[in-house]
Every structure is written in C-alpha cells, then in structure tokens.
Amino acid sequence: MIRPVFRFAPSPNGRLHLGHALSALLNADMARQAGGRLLIRIEDIDRARCTPELEAAMLADLAWLGLVWEEPVRRQSEHFSDYAAALDRLEAMGVLYRGYLTRGEIRQAVADFETREGTPFPRDPDGAPLYPGDAAVLAEQEIGMRAAAAAPFALRLDMGAALARLATPLTWRELGEDGQIARVAADPARWGDVVLARKDTPTSYHLSVVLDDALQGITHVVRGRDLFEATAVHRVLQMLLGLDEPVYRHHRLVLGEDGRKLSKSQGDTALSVLRAQGAEPKDIRALVGLA
Ligand code: GLU
C-alpha cells in the first residue's frame, strides 16, 4: 500500500497564527488517522520577506504544538533551478510570454478603463485585475524598445494558449469533511495570465507549489479555503507539466473578531503571544475548534 503523504507549507514571512495552527494540526491529524507521512515545506521564495529567524521561530512553534514531521524540510529557496527548468519546458510549449507592464502601469490602465467605461475592470477570484496585456497599454515600438533594453518583465502563463493546448475541461478531487471525494469543476480562465516568475523572484507561488507537491509525492493537499480557487491554476500547471494530481481538502478559515481572515500582522493571534500568555497546545486546539 502506498502511504498517503501530507504537507504543511508555511511561508516564513511572519509569525504563525491560529489560522496556521488549524492547518498544521489538521494535516497532522489526517496523516495520523491515515497512517501517512507528514512533511513540512518552507515556502520562502520571497527572499525580501522570508528570513531564517522567522523560519526557525515557525518550526519551534510547530514543534511546541506537537507536530512531528520528517526531516529534512524542503526549503523552496534551495531549489530555484528546479523551477527554472519547469519554466523552460513551459516556454518550449509556447504557453509563456513576457509581460512588460509595471504594477503602476497596470493600475493606471485599470483606472483609465473604469473611468472610461463606467464598469469595473475584470478581476480574478482574489479581486486583482486581470493582466490587460502589453498591446492594450503600450505602443508596439515601446514594447520593442523594452525588449531590446532587457527591461524587467514578468513571465506570464498565456492562459488562452494553455487551455487550448489542454482542450479538456479541468476538474479536481476535493475531499469533504464527510470523507467523501467530489469532483470540482475548475475555471482557470478566471485568473487570466497569471505571473509564473518575476525578475526579483524567479518563480511564483503557483509554479513552485505544484512542482514541489509532485516532487515530494504529496497525495493530500490540506490547506485553507482561501486557496480553493487557486487550485484551478494548479491543475492547469499539473496538466501541462504532466504531474500527478493530489486530492485536495480546503478547510474552513479561522476568522478574526472582525470576521476577516487572520493575517500575520495580527499579533494577538500569534502562537508565540498566546503561549507567552500561558496557553498550552491543547488550548490552541480548542481555540481553532478541534477536539
Ligand atoms: N505557503 C502558502 C501560505 O503560507 C500555502 C501554500 C499551500 O498550502 O498550498 O499561504
């Protein structure tokens, strides 16, 4: 029998809070119940915000919570060449392009559109505007000049070309709380031409998460509901790159007192703060609604 493989994959750009605790504990509980393995993956591709100190603090918080995982942990920053190789493969398939618009130019193009048309610019499931496309904003000559001058660009997935190449409706398997697996229809077109790499970060969350889940043989991706829609993009990349499809479980989020998703800046739900106030791991389980 193949043992199920679970992973908790935090980004060390702040301290762990109750939302992370729920995710980590659910992974650990499910791995234990299934007789499976538990891995930790450090998603530290953002070299400006992730630090070794925050990583060490995160691992200490997880150990305090009672998590036991296999060593060594995989650190994404040590594998940039794997992501570059995948980008080369996607480039060879003709599903990548260089987008030269800066964040400011995108913002301006969106504002101009909304003023002109009086309707909101199309947005992705996270509420960010879709990429307008260089040709919609810049003169052809300007695009040529930027390319010639090796101006910074983002490598974007040409979603239309990718979906045409796959030419099949995409789905994923979602494991419900009742233990049943349902097929969910994926709608990746809603994300538009997502960024797969930037000059300052030569990969992206979408690309590295998909590659690492496959490389590490993850069978069960258990993560927050906030990443439910992103799974559509992950399925596209898995299909293009010929990677195995894990089962997904998108769990409820722990919400703050304002009813909003917790963020790392909300210090009062940081595990380290709760611990300093005398909380025990069992109190954390209770706080996140686990028995
Ligand atoms: N690194 C991501 C985060 O901290 C989680 C990625 C995932 O579980 O797919 O939000």
PDB file of C-alpha atoms and ligand atoms in Angstrom, residues 7 9-11 20 41 43 205 209 213 221-223 226-227 234 264, ligand 1:
ATOM      1  CA  ARG A   7       2.404  18.509   3.950  1.00  0.00           C
ATOM      2  CA  ALA A   9       3.747  24.536   3.727  1.00  0.00           C
ATOM      3  CA  PRO A  10       4.120  27.847   5.581  1.00  0.00           C
ATOM      4  CA  SER A  11       5.853  30.963   4.289  1.00  0.00           C
ATOM      5  CA  HIS A  20      -1.781  28.270  10.523  1.00  0.00           C
ATOM      6  CA  ARG A  41       7.835  22.625   3.309  1.00  0.00           C
ATOM      7  CA  GLU A  43       7.796  28.364   1.058  1.00  0.00           C
ATOM      8  CA  TYR A 205       3.725  30.523  -5.560  1.00  0.00           C
ATOM      9  CA  VAL A 209       3.715  24.737  -5.037  1.00  0.00           C
ATOM     10  CA  ASP A 213       3.804  18.791  -4.305  1.00  0.00           C
ATOM     11  CA  VAL A 221      -3.033  18.832  -0.096  1.00  0.00           C
ATOM     12  CA  VAL A 222      -4.797  20.115   3.027  1.00  0.00           C
ATOM     13  CA  ARG A 223      -4.895  23.911   3.121  1.00  0.00           C
ATOM     14  CA  ASP A 226      -8.625  30.931   0.715  1.00  0.00           C
ATOM     15  CA  LEU A 227      -6.659  28.790  -1.780  1.00  0.00           C
ATOM     16  CA  HIS A 234      -2.577  24.460 -10.142  1.00  0.00           C
ATOM     17  CA  LYS A 264       0.454  37.565  10.156  1.00  0.00           C
TER      18      LYS A 264
HETATM   19  N1  GLU B   1       2.688  28.915   1.509  1.00  0.00           N
HETATM   20  C1  GLU B   1       1.268  29.125   1.431  1.00  0.00           C
HETATM   21  C2  GLU B   1       0.838  30.011   2.573  1.00  0.00           C
HETATM   22  O1  GLU B   1       1.526  30.115   3.570  1.00  0.00           O
HETATM   23  C3  GLU B   1       0.452  27.848   1.492  1.00  0.00           C
HETATM   24  C4  GLU B   1       0.559  27.061   0.250  1.00  0.00           C
HETATM   25  C5  GLU B   1      -0.318  25.845   0.143  1.00  0.00           C
HETATM   26  O2  GLU B   1      -0.669  25.237   1.176  1.00  0.00           O
HETATM   27  O3  GLU B   1      -0.617  25.472  -0.966  1.00  0.00           O
HETATM   28  O4  GLU B   1      -0.227  30.595   2.482  1.00  0.00           O
END
